[in-house]
Each structure stands twice: as structure tokens, then as C-alpha cells.
Amino acid sequence: MAVTIKSAREIELMRESCRLLAKVHQELEYAVKPGITTLDIDRLGEKLIRDMGCIPNFKNYNGYPASICVSVNDEVVHGIPSDTRYLEEGDIVSFDAGLIYKGYHSDAARTHAVGKIKPEAQKLIDVTKQSFFEGIKMAKAGNHLYDISGAIDAYVSGFGYGIVRDLVGHGIGTHLHEDPQIPNFAQKKRGIRLEPGMTLAIEPMINMGTAEVEWLDDDWTVVSRDGSLSAHYENTVLITDGEPEILTLY
Ligand code: MF3
Ligand code: CO
């Protein structure tokens, strides 16, 4: 599938889809506290999305059973919400959420602290978020796709963390996952040339330990192989003639 360039009208729809998703993430963040379950987060997120007149794009995607991916501690991504999984003080929790507005998809992820967490856990969250911002400094028309990947890698490597390689970012638009794939680690080639009107979901996933991941028996939940904490930060961004627009920021 070719990389799509969005028209002015499509960009407006992407902007609105992403603006609504940013509000969902804001509400989910307010809900984080010890004692709630990961299913509470999913229920709240799905209600917020549906009350906006939108559709949760993750629900039933390749059979994924929920609207919000909720991944705790060593869970990297795609954790399945459960009414027996309680958030506890000291946990870190990642929410990955997306929605469809008038046929246009948005996708974003955040990692939050549950109550008071260890400084090293907070540092992992902060570095993961900053790695996204380092990456999008390169997200300019005329640059190449893997300039983004290289910038994320160069920044994160200095901390000795493991950059997850088995999962990558992606184009987004009338489909949740469009070309191109966007690795979060340096590539030998330059990749495609970035053009105005491309909308990309850039999403570093960073482990405190090694980069290796494995899948649990539920066939969804991705965990770090060494059991170390993992953080995720994702926004849907628009490539423009100038600076990129981060569409899913509140
Ligand atoms: N944000 C996730 C991604 O980009 C989408 C998760 S799909 C789901 O891959 F099925 F797990 F929800
Ligand atoms: Co994504």
C-alpha cells in the first residue's frame, strides 16, 4: 500500500479526530490512581469515545478485545484490560488509544505514574517521551523517514535503555495502519522522502533493560523478556512545509 498524502479536507478531519483523542487521553490520565482496574480504564475510554460520536478503532482490530490497550510495568504494549488487574502505587501504566472520526483514524499513547514511583521509573517515562520529540525534530518535508528513526535511537542509546525493535510506528489515515512503517532505531537506508500531507503515528517503545520482547499466551500482551519496566509515547503527526504538527497533543 502506497503512502497516502492527505488533502486539505482530509487534514481537517485528521485534526478533529486527533483533537478528540487528545481529550480522551486527558480524561484517562485524570482517572489514574491506585485501586482502579485496567478494565475501568477501558470502560471509561470506550464511553468517552462513543459519547463523542466516534468509534474505538482498536476494538476487534485483528480480534483485540478492548478499546484501550492498558499495559502495566513490564508490559510493553497491547495489554488486555482486566477486572482483576488493579493499578498499585508505584506502577507505571501505558494507555494506547485510538478512535475514528468521520472515517479518519487517530492513535496516541502515554505512560503514566500510579501514585509515587521510583525516580528511575520516572526517568524512563521522561526519556521515552523526549525521544519522540527528538524524532520529530527531523519530521520535516525534504528530510527522509529514517532521519526520525535515527534521531530517536541516538537520543535513547545514551541512556542504555533497550529500544523495542519488534514493533514500529506507522502511517495513519482512513486506516489505522498505513505505510510506511516507522522503526524507532537507526536504519542503514534513508527511507522515503517526507512530504507535506503525510500523517504518521510515531511511537517509541523503550525498555529499561534489553530490547527483547515476548508475547504472552493471550497472543496480545507484549512484555519485556527481562521483566524490566517499559514505557510508550505516541502521537499522530502531520508533515507540513515547515514544522510538523503534533495532532494528538491536548
Ligand atoms: N496503537 C497500536 C498500534 O499502533 C494499535 C493497537 S491495535 C490493537 O499498533 F489491536 F492492539 F488495539
Ligand atoms: Co500506533
XYZ file of N, CA and C and ligand atoms in Angstrom:
763
model
N 0.852 -1.204 0.000
C 0.000 0.000 0.000
C 0.881 1.245 0.000
N 0.536 2.153 -0.878
C 1.355 3.365 -1.004
C 1.143 4.290 0.200
N 2.108 5.144 0.418
C 1.976 6.160 1.467
C 0.983 7.207 0.972
N -0.019 7.524 1.789
C -1.046 8.464 1.323
C -0.692 9.899 1.718
N -1.030 10.816 0.799
C -0.903 12.249 1.059
C -2.320 12.780 1.267
N -2.562 13.366 2.404
C -3.922 13.809 2.711
C -4.202 15.173 2.076
N -5.425 15.311 1.579
C -5.885 16.588 1.033
C -6.183 17.549 2.183
N -6.433 18.808 1.840
C -6.766 19.808 2.872
C -7.981 19.370 3.677
N -8.976 18.827 2.987
C -10.184 18.377 3.694
C -9.866 17.198 4.620
N -9.075 16.281 4.133
C -8.704 15.127 4.965
C -7.882 15.564 6.177
N -7.031 16.545 5.983
C -6.219 17.038 7.099
C -7.121 17.629 8.180
N -8.167 18.338 7.769
C -9.116 18.870 8.766
C -9.763 17.739 9.551
N -10.134 16.676 8.878
C -10.761 15.538 9.562
C -9.754 14.835 10.470
N -8.527 14.704 10.033
C -7.472 14.131 10.885
C -7.267 14.998 12.123
N -7.244 16.316 11.917
C -7.052 17.226 13.058
C -8.148 17.019 14.104
N -9.391 16.924 13.629
C -10.502 16.776 14.581
C -10.446 15.408 15.263
N -10.169 14.374 14.506
C -10.044 13.037 15.086
C -8.993 13.047 16.205
N -7.887 13.681 15.920
C -6.765 13.705 16.875
C -7.053 14.610 18.065
N -7.737 15.706 17.818
C -8.100 16.621 18.919
C -9.001 15.898 19.915
N -9.955 15.144 19.392
C -10.858 14.385 20.269
C -10.079 13.326 21.039
N -9.151 12.660 20.376
C -8.365 11.627 21.054
C -7.505 12.231 22.170
N -6.991 13.427 21.939
C -6.206 14.093 22.994
C -7.062 14.311 24.240
N -8.334 14.649 24.029
C -9.231 14.835 25.178
C -9.464 13.511 25.907
N -9.580 12.438 25.158
C -9.744 11.117 25.781
C -8.537 10.821 26.666
N -7.347 11.042 26.136
C -6.145 10.774 26.934
C -6.100 11.639 28.182
N -6.522 12.884 28.042
C -6.537 13.772 29.206
C -7.445 13.206 30.301
N -8.618 12.754 29.906
C -9.560 12.189 30.887
C -9.010 10.898 31.483
N -8.385 10.091 30.667
C -7.830 8.830 31.189
C -6.734 9.121 32.213
N -5.927 10.134 31.941
C -4.868 10.476 32.887
C -5.458 10.862 34.243
N -6.538 11.649 34.214
C -7.180 12.046 35.479
C -7.658 10.838 36.268
N -7.987 9.758 35.573
C -8.566 8.581 36.237
C -7.517 7.700 36.902
N -6.237 7.932 36.608
C -5.192 7.042 37.130
C -5.043 7.219 38.632
N -5.286 6.155 39.369
C -4.984 6.144 40.805
C -4.925 4.705 41.284
N -4.218 4.468 42.376
C -4.163 3.105 42.897
C -5.577 2.607 43.195
N -5.839 1.354 42.885
C -7.122 0.751 43.242
C -8.096 0.621 42.090
N -7.846 1.318 40.971
C -8.724 1.090 39.822
C -8.174 -0.091 39.016
N -9.047 -0.701 38.241
C -8.600 -1.822 37.419
C -8.316 -1.335 35.997
N -7.581 -2.164 35.275
C -7.292 -1.805 33.885
C -8.577 -1.838 33.051
N -9.548 -2.644 33.480
C -10.828 -2.649 32.762
C -11.601 -1.348 33.014
N -11.450 -0.767 34.216
C -12.085 0.542 34.474
C -11.612 1.564 33.440
N -10.313 1.518 33.122
C -9.749 2.449 32.131
C -10.361 2.206 30.751
N -10.472 0.948 30.406
C -11.039 0.610 29.092
C -12.487 1.076 28.989
N -13.260 0.827 30.046
C -14.684 1.211 30.030
C -14.825 2.716 29.909
N -14.022 3.443 30.697
C -14.072 4.912 30.644
C -13.681 5.390 29.244
N -12.604 4.841 28.717
C -12.138 5.279 27.399
C -13.165 5.006 26.321
N -13.748 3.823 26.352
C -14.739 3.493 25.320
C -15.949 4.414 25.417
N -16.371 4.710 26.660
C -17.531 5.604 26.829
C -17.222 7.005 26.301
N -16.042 7.515 26.632
C -15.649 8.850 26.161
C -15.666 8.907 24.632
N -15.107 7.874 24.022
C -15.019 7.838 22.556
C -16.418 7.771 21.937
N -17.260 6.902 22.487
C -18.603 6.751 21.907
C -19.455 7.988 22.171
N -19.295 8.603 23.338
C -20.058 9.830 23.639
C -19.669 10.971 22.700
N -18.480 10.911 22.133
C -18.058 11.909 21.135
C -18.618 11.586 19.749
N -19.341 10.477 19.673
C -19.874 10.057 18.371
C -18.843 9.351 17.512
N -17.780 8.907 18.146
C -16.687 8.255 17.416
C -16.669 6.754 17.691
N -15.793 6.064 16.996
C -15.667 4.605 17.113
C -14.273 4.276 17.650
N -14.200 3.388 18.649
C -12.869 2.954 19.111
C -12.246 2.026 18.060
N -11.173 2.480 17.429
C -10.639 1.710 16.293
C -9.906 0.443 16.711
N -9.481 0.363 17.976
C -8.756 -0.841 18.389
C -9.717 -2.014 18.609
N -10.960 -1.689 18.995
C -11.878 -2.760 19.385
C -12.121 -3.694 18.197
N -11.830 -4.958 18.426
C -11.981 -6.011 17.406
C -10.948 -5.915 16.275
N -9.973 -5.009 16.407
C -8.905 -4.937 15.395
C -8.086 -6.220 15.470
N -8.113 -6.995 14.414
C -7.477 -8.324 14.424
C -7.890 -9.141 15.647
N -9.092 -8.870 16.155
C -9.591 -9.630 17.294
C -9.212 -9.070 18.655
N -8.550 -7.892 18.697
C -8.228 -7.306 20.005
C -9.541 -7.018 20.740
N -9.665 -7.461 22.012
C -10.986 -7.474 22.651
C -11.402 -6.195 23.377
N -10.628 -5.117 23.303
C -10.973 -3.919 24.091
C -10.744 -2.663 23.262
N -11.048 -1.503 23.866
C -10.898 -0.214 23.170
C -9.587 0.474 23.487
N -9.088 0.240 24.695
C -7.851 0.883 25.137
C -6.857 -0.220 25.497
N -5.641 -0.133 24.984
C -4.586 -1.057 25.403
C -4.010 -0.505 26.709
N -4.036 -1.331 27.752
C -3.544 -0.899 29.058
C -2.414 -1.838 29.471
N -1.203 -1.302 29.553
C -0.005 -2.134 29.734
C 0.737 -1.660 30.980
N 0.895 -2.563 31.939
C 1.431 -2.211 33.255
C 2.879 -2.700 33.398
N 3.753 -1.834 33.869
C 5.133 -2.186 34.251
C 5.928 -2.832 33.116
N 6.161 -4.156 33.193
C 6.977 -4.812 32.155
C 6.180 -5.091 30.890
N 4.887 -4.789 30.898
C 4.091 -4.928 29.678
C 4.423 -3.746 28.764
N 4.802 -4.045 27.540
C 5.266 -3.016 26.608
C 4.063 -2.348 25.939
N 3.262 -3.144 25.275
C 2.055 -2.664 24.593
C 1.012 -3.779 24.540
N -0.210 -3.398 24.142
C -1.301 -4.326 23.833
C -1.749 -5.156 25.035
N -1.530 -4.627 26.247
C -2.097 -5.276 27.422
C -3.620 -5.311 27.305
N -4.214 -6.409 27.736
C -5.673 -6.559 27.645
C -6.296 -6.166 28.981
N -7.196 -5.188 28.963
C -7.828 -4.747 30.209
C -8.526 -5.905 30.928
N -8.434 -5.879 32.257
C -8.982 -6.976 33.060
C -9.577 -6.418 34.348
N -10.669 -7.037 34.799
C -11.299 -6.568 36.046
C -10.602 -7.127 37.275
N -9.538 -7.905 37.064
C -8.781 -8.389 38.225
C -7.390 -7.771 38.301
N -7.071 -6.897 37.351
C -5.751 -6.258 37.364
C -5.892 -4.857 37.946
N -5.482 -4.702 39.194
C -5.582 -3.416 39.887
C -4.295 -2.629 39.735
N -4.416 -1.339 39.473
C -3.228 -0.480 39.484
C -2.824 -0.246 40.925
N -1.515 -0.336 41.178
C -0.981 -0.165 42.525
C 0.002 0.993 42.556
N 0.074 1.627 43.701
C 1.064 2.679 43.925
C 2.442 2.167 43.484
N 3.137 2.988 42.706
C 4.478 2.595 42.272
C 4.518 1.969 40.884
N 3.341 1.583 40.358
C 3.290 1.044 38.993
C 3.508 2.156 37.970
N 3.923 1.771 36.773
C 3.766 2.658 35.625
C 2.780 1.973 34.679
N 1.959 2.801 34.015
C 0.912 2.221 33.165
C 0.825 2.990 31.846
N 0.814 2.232 30.755
C 0.716 2.839 29.431
C -0.687 2.660 28.879
N -1.225 3.757 28.370
C -2.512 3.718 27.678
C -2.259 3.993 26.209
N -2.699 3.083 25.373
C -2.655 3.309 23.934
C -4.107 3.357 23.489
N -4.483 4.446 22.815
C -5.885 4.644 22.448
C -5.974 5.206 21.043
N -7.112 4.935 20.410
C -7.344 5.494 19.088
C -8.826 5.580 18.830
N -9.202 6.394 17.860
C -10.618 6.490 17.508
C -10.761 6.826 16.022
N -11.996 6.647 15.552
C -12.332 7.003 14.170
C -13.372 8.115 14.207
N -13.056 9.236 13.548
C -13.978 10.359 13.399
C -14.229 10.557 11.909
N -15.478 10.418 11.508
C -15.846 10.573 10.087
C -14.883 9.826 9.160
N -14.529 8.614 9.576
C -13.713 7.755 8.722
C -12.206 7.936 8.884
N -11.790 8.867 9.743
C -10.355 9.148 9.903
C -9.855 8.727 11.286
N -8.752 7.985 11.256
C -8.202 7.383 12.467
C -7.206 8.309 13.156
N -7.189 8.217 14.474
C -6.135 8.835 15.281
C -5.585 7.763 16.212
N -4.376 7.980 16.709
C -3.684 6.964 17.508
C -2.659 7.687 18.374
N -2.692 7.425 19.674
C -1.721 8.056 20.581
C -1.556 7.204 21.827
N -0.400 7.315 22.452
C -0.128 6.558 23.677
C 0.632 7.422 24.679
N 0.381 7.144 25.940
C 1.042 7.840 27.048
C 1.397 6.816 28.116
N 2.479 7.052 28.847
C 2.755 6.252 30.045
C 2.661 7.157 31.261
N 1.937 6.686 32.274
C 1.693 7.470 33.485
C 2.249 6.763 34.724
N 2.545 7.561 35.721
C 2.898 7.041 37.040
C 1.615 6.790 37.830
N 1.598 5.689 38.584
C 0.486 5.447 39.509
C 0.977 5.851 40.901
N 0.460 6.967 41.392
C 0.930 7.472 42.686
C 2.406 7.816 42.608
N 3.103 7.519 43.695
C 4.525 7.844 43.752
C 5.328 6.689 43.175
N 6.209 6.989 42.229
C 7.026 5.936 41.620
C 8.501 6.226 41.848
N 9.324 5.220 41.598
C 10.772 5.379 41.773
C 11.315 6.383 40.750
N 12.346 7.135 41.133
C 12.940 8.102 40.190
C 13.388 7.453 38.891
N 13.897 6.230 38.955
C 14.368 5.598 37.712
C 13.210 5.249 36.781
N 12.039 4.983 37.365
C 10.862 4.718 36.532
C 10.396 6.018 35.861
N 10.424 7.099 36.632
C 10.043 8.398 36.061
C 11.003 8.798 34.948
N 12.270 8.490 35.144
C 13.254 8.831 34.116
C 12.976 8.071 32.820
N 12.609 6.805 32.948
C 12.265 6.022 31.749
C 11.084 6.659 31.012
N 10.076 7.073 31.764
C 8.901 7.717 31.154
C 9.324 9.007 30.446
N 10.144 9.792 31.125
C 10.554 11.097 30.576
C 11.418 10.936 29.324
N 12.334 9.972 29.370
C 13.230 9.769 28.216
C 12.430 9.244 27.015
N 11.488 8.382 27.286
C 10.656 7.840 26.196
C 9.879 8.962 25.515
N 9.293 9.846 26.341
C 8.557 10.983 25.782
C 9.496 11.901 24.997
N 10.631 12.209 25.591
C 11.576 13.118 24.923
C 12.094 12.514 23.623
N 12.213 11.186 23.580
C 12.722 10.556 22.355
C 11.782 10.815 21.186
N 10.485 10.860 21.469
C 9.522 11.229 20.419
C 9.826 12.636 19.905
N 10.061 13.572 20.845
C 10.297 14.963 20.427
C 11.626 15.108 19.686
N 12.608 14.294 20.073
C 13.866 14.287 19.312
C 13.604 13.780 17.894
N 12.798 12.748 17.788
C 12.482 12.181 16.481
C 11.783 13.179 15.579
N 10.787 13.877 16.119
C 10.017 14.738 15.215
C 10.733 16.044 14.880
N 11.838 16.320 15.544
C 12.663 17.443 15.062
C 13.082 17.200 13.613
N 13.141 15.923 13.234
C 13.548 15.553 11.871
C 12.351 15.359 10.938
N 11.142 15.497 11.474
C 9.930 15.183 10.689
C 9.521 16.383 9.839
N 10.360 16.690 8.868
C 10.145 17.857 8.018
C 10.179 17.427 6.569
N 9.344 18.073 5.769
C 9.342 17.795 4.332
C 10.755 17.958 3.794
N 11.168 17.025 2.962
C 12.512 17.068 2.388
C 13.478 16.174 3.140
N 13.276 16.006 4.448
C 14.059 15.004 5.173
C 13.564 13.620 4.784
N 14.274 12.614 5.265
C 13.887 11.237 4.971
C 13.334 10.567 6.220
N 12.504 9.572 5.973
C 11.785 8.918 7.078
C 12.729 8.436 8.169
N 13.823 7.805 7.770
C 14.676 7.186 8.784
C 15.558 8.201 9.508
N 15.488 9.473 9.088
C 16.100 10.523 9.915
C 15.406 10.556 11.278
N 14.088 10.309 11.261
C 13.317 10.269 12.507
C 13.807 9.091 13.353
N 13.895 7.923 12.734
C 14.329 6.710 13.449
C 15.711 6.912 14.065
N 16.606 7.472 13.283
C 17.977 7.671 13.749
C 18.055 8.639 14.918
N 17.229 9.679 14.871
C 17.253 10.679 15.955
C 16.729 10.085 17.259
N 15.708 9.254 17.163
C 15.182 8.588 18.369
C 16.276 7.685 18.945
N 16.882 6.898 18.096
C 17.922 5.949 18.506
C 19.097 6.684 19.156
N 19.555 7.742 18.498
C 20.731 8.462 19.004
C 20.478 9.004 20.403
N 19.250 9.496 20.618
C 18.924 10.056 21.929
C 18.821 8.958 22.994
N 18.073 7.898 22.681
C 17.786 6.869 23.695
C 19.043 6.068 24.040
N 19.879 5.827 23.048
C 21.045 4.978 23.265
C 21.941 5.504 24.375
N 21.995 6.809 24.517
C 22.817 7.419 25.555
C 22.414 7.017 26.965
N 21.199 6.504 27.120
C 20.710 6.139 28.455
C 20.882 4.651 28.743
N 21.303 3.885 27.748
C 21.493 2.451 27.969
C 20.204 1.658 28.007
N 19.113 2.252 27.547
C 17.833 1.533 27.513
C 17.751 0.669 26.257
N 16.784 -0.236 26.244
C 16.536 -1.074 25.070
C 15.390 -0.514 24.237
N 15.685 -0.197 22.989
C 14.636 0.279 22.078
C 13.964 -0.934 21.445
N 12.673 -1.066 21.659
C 11.948 -2.212 21.112
C 12.004 -2.173 19.585
N 12.385 -3.294 19.004
C 12.556 -3.368 17.548
C 11.440 -4.130 16.861
N 10.722 -4.937 17.645
C 9.715 -5.819 17.042
C 8.404 -5.106 16.738
N 8.270 -3.872 17.199
C 7.061 -3.087 16.936
C 7.501 -1.707 16.490
N 6.735 -1.110 15.570
C 7.160 0.141 14.941
C 5.977 1.097 14.785
N 6.267 2.358 14.496
C 5.223 3.312 14.157
C 4.764 3.100 12.712
N 3.853 3.977 12.272
C 3.154 3.700 11.006
C 2.457 4.938 10.470
N 2.188 4.909 9.170
C 1.277 5.886 8.594
C -0.127 5.644 9.126
N -0.983 6.659 9.025
C -2.353 6.556 9.549
C -3.258 7.490 8.749
N -4.516 7.123 8.620
C -5.453 7.959 7.858
C -6.820 7.302 7.822
N -7.238 6.850 6.646
C -8.507 6.122 6.586
C -8.346 4.695 7.098
N -7.102 4.301 7.369
C -6.797 3.034 8.038
C -5.931 3.334 9.250
N -6.053 2.474 10.273
C -5.221 2.652 11.469
C -3.747 2.466 11.123
N -3.462 1.464 10.357
C -2.071 1.198 9.980
C -1.918 1.341 8.469
N -1.212 2.376 8.066
C -0.888 2.579 6.657
C 0.629 2.533 6.521
N 1.107 2.440 5.302
C 2.536 2.621 5.070
C 2.879 4.076 5.345
N 4.094 4.397 5.720
C 5.225 3.495 5.898
C 5.307 2.972 7.333
N 6.086 1.911 7.519
C 6.460 1.513 8.874
C 7.565 2.456 9.361
N 7.538 2.767 10.653
C 8.497 3.739 11.198
C 9.253 3.122 12.372
N 10.420 2.544 12.122
C 11.212 1.968 13.222
C 11.712 3.073 14.159
N 11.960 2.674 15.398
C 12.465 3.632 16.387
C 13.965 3.484 16.606
N 14.624 2.807 15.662
C 16.076 2.612 15.767
C 16.708 2.890 14.410
N 17.997 3.190 14.425
C 18.703 3.641 13.216
C 18.632 2.587 12.110
N 18.508 3.070 10.881
C 18.423 2.208 9.703
C 19.623 2.476 8.800
N 19.952 1.478 7.987
C 21.071 1.674 7.057
C 20.676 2.578 5.897
N 19.416 2.478 5.476
C 18.955 3.313 4.359
C 18.331 4.606 4.880
N 17.959 5.498 3.935
C 17.363 6.776 4.337
C 15.850 6.716 4.456
N 15.250 5.750 3.746
C 13.792 5.680 3.737
C 13.191 6.689 2.780
N 11.878 6.717 2.720
C 11.184 7.612 1.785
C 11.406 9.071 2.164
N 11.239 9.938 1.166
C 11.318 11.373 1.429
C 9.992 11.831 2.040
N 10.072 12.613 3.084
C 8.849 13.099 3.755
C 8.214 14.218 2.935
N 6.895 14.179 2.835
C 6.164 15.181 2.043
C 5.020 15.763 2.855
N 4.709 17.047 2.621
C 3.553 17.654 3.298
C 2.292 16.841 3.030
N 1.481 16.676 4.064
C 0.240 15.923 3.915
C 0.349 14.475 4.350
N 1.552 14.030 4.686
C 1.683 12.695 5.279
C 1.271 12.778 6.746
N 0.521 11.797 7.212
C 0.195 11.715 8.639
C 0.776 10.417 9.183
N 1.552 10.558 10.238
C 2.363 9.459 10.762
C 2.125 9.289 12.253
N 2.026 8.051 12.701
C 1.978 7.740 14.138
C 3.383 7.295 14.544
N 4.035 8.149 15.297
C 5.419 7.891 15.725
C 5.359 7.468 17.186
N 5.942 6.303 17.491
C 5.640 5.714 18.805
C 6.783 4.907 19.406
N 7.793 5.594 19.946
C 8.857 4.841 20.618
C 8.340 4.028 21.806
N 8.828 2.786 21.869
C 8.570 1.873 22.994
C 9.935 1.505 23.551
N 10.175 1.841 24.818
C 11.518 1.757 25.375
C 11.511 0.915 26.649
N 12.411 -0.072 26.690
C 12.564 -0.898 27.893
C 13.726 -0.378 28.736
N 13.572 -0.487 30.051
C 14.675 -0.085 30.924
C 15.858 -1.040 30.767
N 15.581 -2.285 30.443
C 16.633 -3.286 30.254
C 16.922 -3.509 28.781
N 16.905 -4.769 28.379
C 17.219 -5.068 26.977
C 15.998 -4.834 26.080
N 16.258 -4.816 24.788
C 15.202 -4.521 23.798
C 14.279 -5.714 23.558
N 14.676 -6.881 24.019
C 13.920 -8.092 23.659
C 12.529 -8.105 24.272
N 11.575 -8.556 23.480
C 10.193 -8.675 23.959
C 9.669 -10.079 23.659
N 8.610 -10.443 24.354
C 7.906 -11.677 24.002
C 6.406 -11.490 24.182
N 5.671 -12.396 23.573
C 4.209 -12.332 23.614
C 3.686 -13.303 24.668
N 2.729 -12.842 25.473
C 2.107 -13.738 26.444
C 1.145 -14.693 25.733
N 0.649 -15.676 26.500
C -0.222 -16.699 25.915
C -1.552 -16.143 25.425
N -1.899 -14.911 25.846
C -3.141 -14.318 25.324
C -2.966 -13.850 23.873
N -1.745 -14.011 23.349
C -1.408 -13.646 21.966
C -1.419 -12.148 21.694
N -1.645 -11.333 22.704
C -1.633 -9.870 22.536
C -0.552 -9.198 23.361
N -0.593 -9.468 24.674
C 0.251 -8.692 25.573
C 1.728 -8.896 25.246
N 2.412 -7.799 24.942
C 3.849 -7.836 24.678
C 4.555 -7.411 25.964
N 5.507 -8.220 26.428
C 6.255 -7.899 27.650
C 7.750 -7.852 27.346
N 8.480 -7.168 28.201
C 9.940 -7.195 28.056
C 10.424 -8.571 28.508
N 11.350 -9.145 27.775
C 11.787 -10.507 28.094
C 12.482 -10.565 29.447
N 13.201 -9.489 29.779
C 13.936 -9.498 31.053
C 13.098 -8.997 32.221
N 11.830 -8.698 31.964
C 10.950 -8.263 33.053
C 11.134 -6.816 33.459
N 11.962 -6.082 32.717
C 12.191 -4.672 33.079
C 10.998 -3.803 32.677
N 10.907 -2.642 33.313
C 9.830 -1.697 33.012
C 9.918 -1.251 31.557
N 8.761 -0.895 31.008
C 8.712 -0.427 29.626
C 7.762 0.762 29.522
N 8.126 1.740 28.690
C 7.291 2.929 28.503
C 7.018 3.145 27.017
N 5.957 3.877 26.739
C 5.469 4.080 25.363
C 4.973 5.513 25.261
N 5.329 6.176 24.157
C 4.810 7.524 23.926
C 4.549 7.674 22.441
N 3.351 8.045 22.090
C 2.952 8.093 20.675
C 2.051 9.281 20.392
N 2.312 9.935 19.271
C 1.371 10.925 18.742
C 1.195 10.717 17.255
N 0.042 11.132 16.770
C -0.190 11.242 15.335
C 0.277 12.628 14.904
N 1.141 12.685 13.901
C 1.708 13.973 13.475
C 1.462 14.190 11.973
N 1.402 15.457 11.611
C 1.226 15.862 10.214
C 2.513 16.500 9.707
N 3.006 15.994 8.581
C 4.158 16.628 7.922
C 3.649 17.835 7.139
N 4.316 18.973 7.320
C 3.917 20.210 6.639
C 5.121 20.769 5.877
N 4.925 21.949 5.298
C 6.044 22.644 4.646
C 7.067 23.132 5.665
N 6.606 23.303 6.911
C 7.502 23.813 7.948
C 7.637 22.807 9.081
N 7.342 23.253 10.297
C 7.428 22.354 11.454
C 6.278 21.345 11.405
N 6.509 20.123 11.898
C 5.408 19.155 11.938
C 4.337 19.601 12.938
N 3.107 19.226 12.668
C 2.022 19.491 13.613
C 1.761 18.222 14.400
N 1.830 18.315 15.716
C 1.546 17.160 16.560
C 0.049 17.199 16.840
N -0.692 16.332 16.186
C -2.149 16.479 16.155
C -2.829 15.964 17.428
N -2.175 15.083 18.169
C -2.837 14.473 19.324
C -2.371 15.057 20.660
N -1.759 16.243 20.617
C -1.427 16.909 21.888
C -2.635 17.700 22.355
N -2.846 17.717 23.688
C -4.005 18.416 24.249
C -3.795 19.905 24.222
N -1.628 1.811 18.653
C -1.442 0.449 18.293
C -0.506 0.349 17.130
O -0.140 1.317 16.557
C -2.713 -0.170 17.885
C -3.055 -1.282 18.709
S -4.062 -2.289 17.817
C -4.824 -3.213 18.971
O -0.127 -0.730 16.758
F -5.488 -4.059 18.336
F -3.944 -3.730 19.787
F -5.589 -2.456 19.653
Co 0.204 3.228 16.684
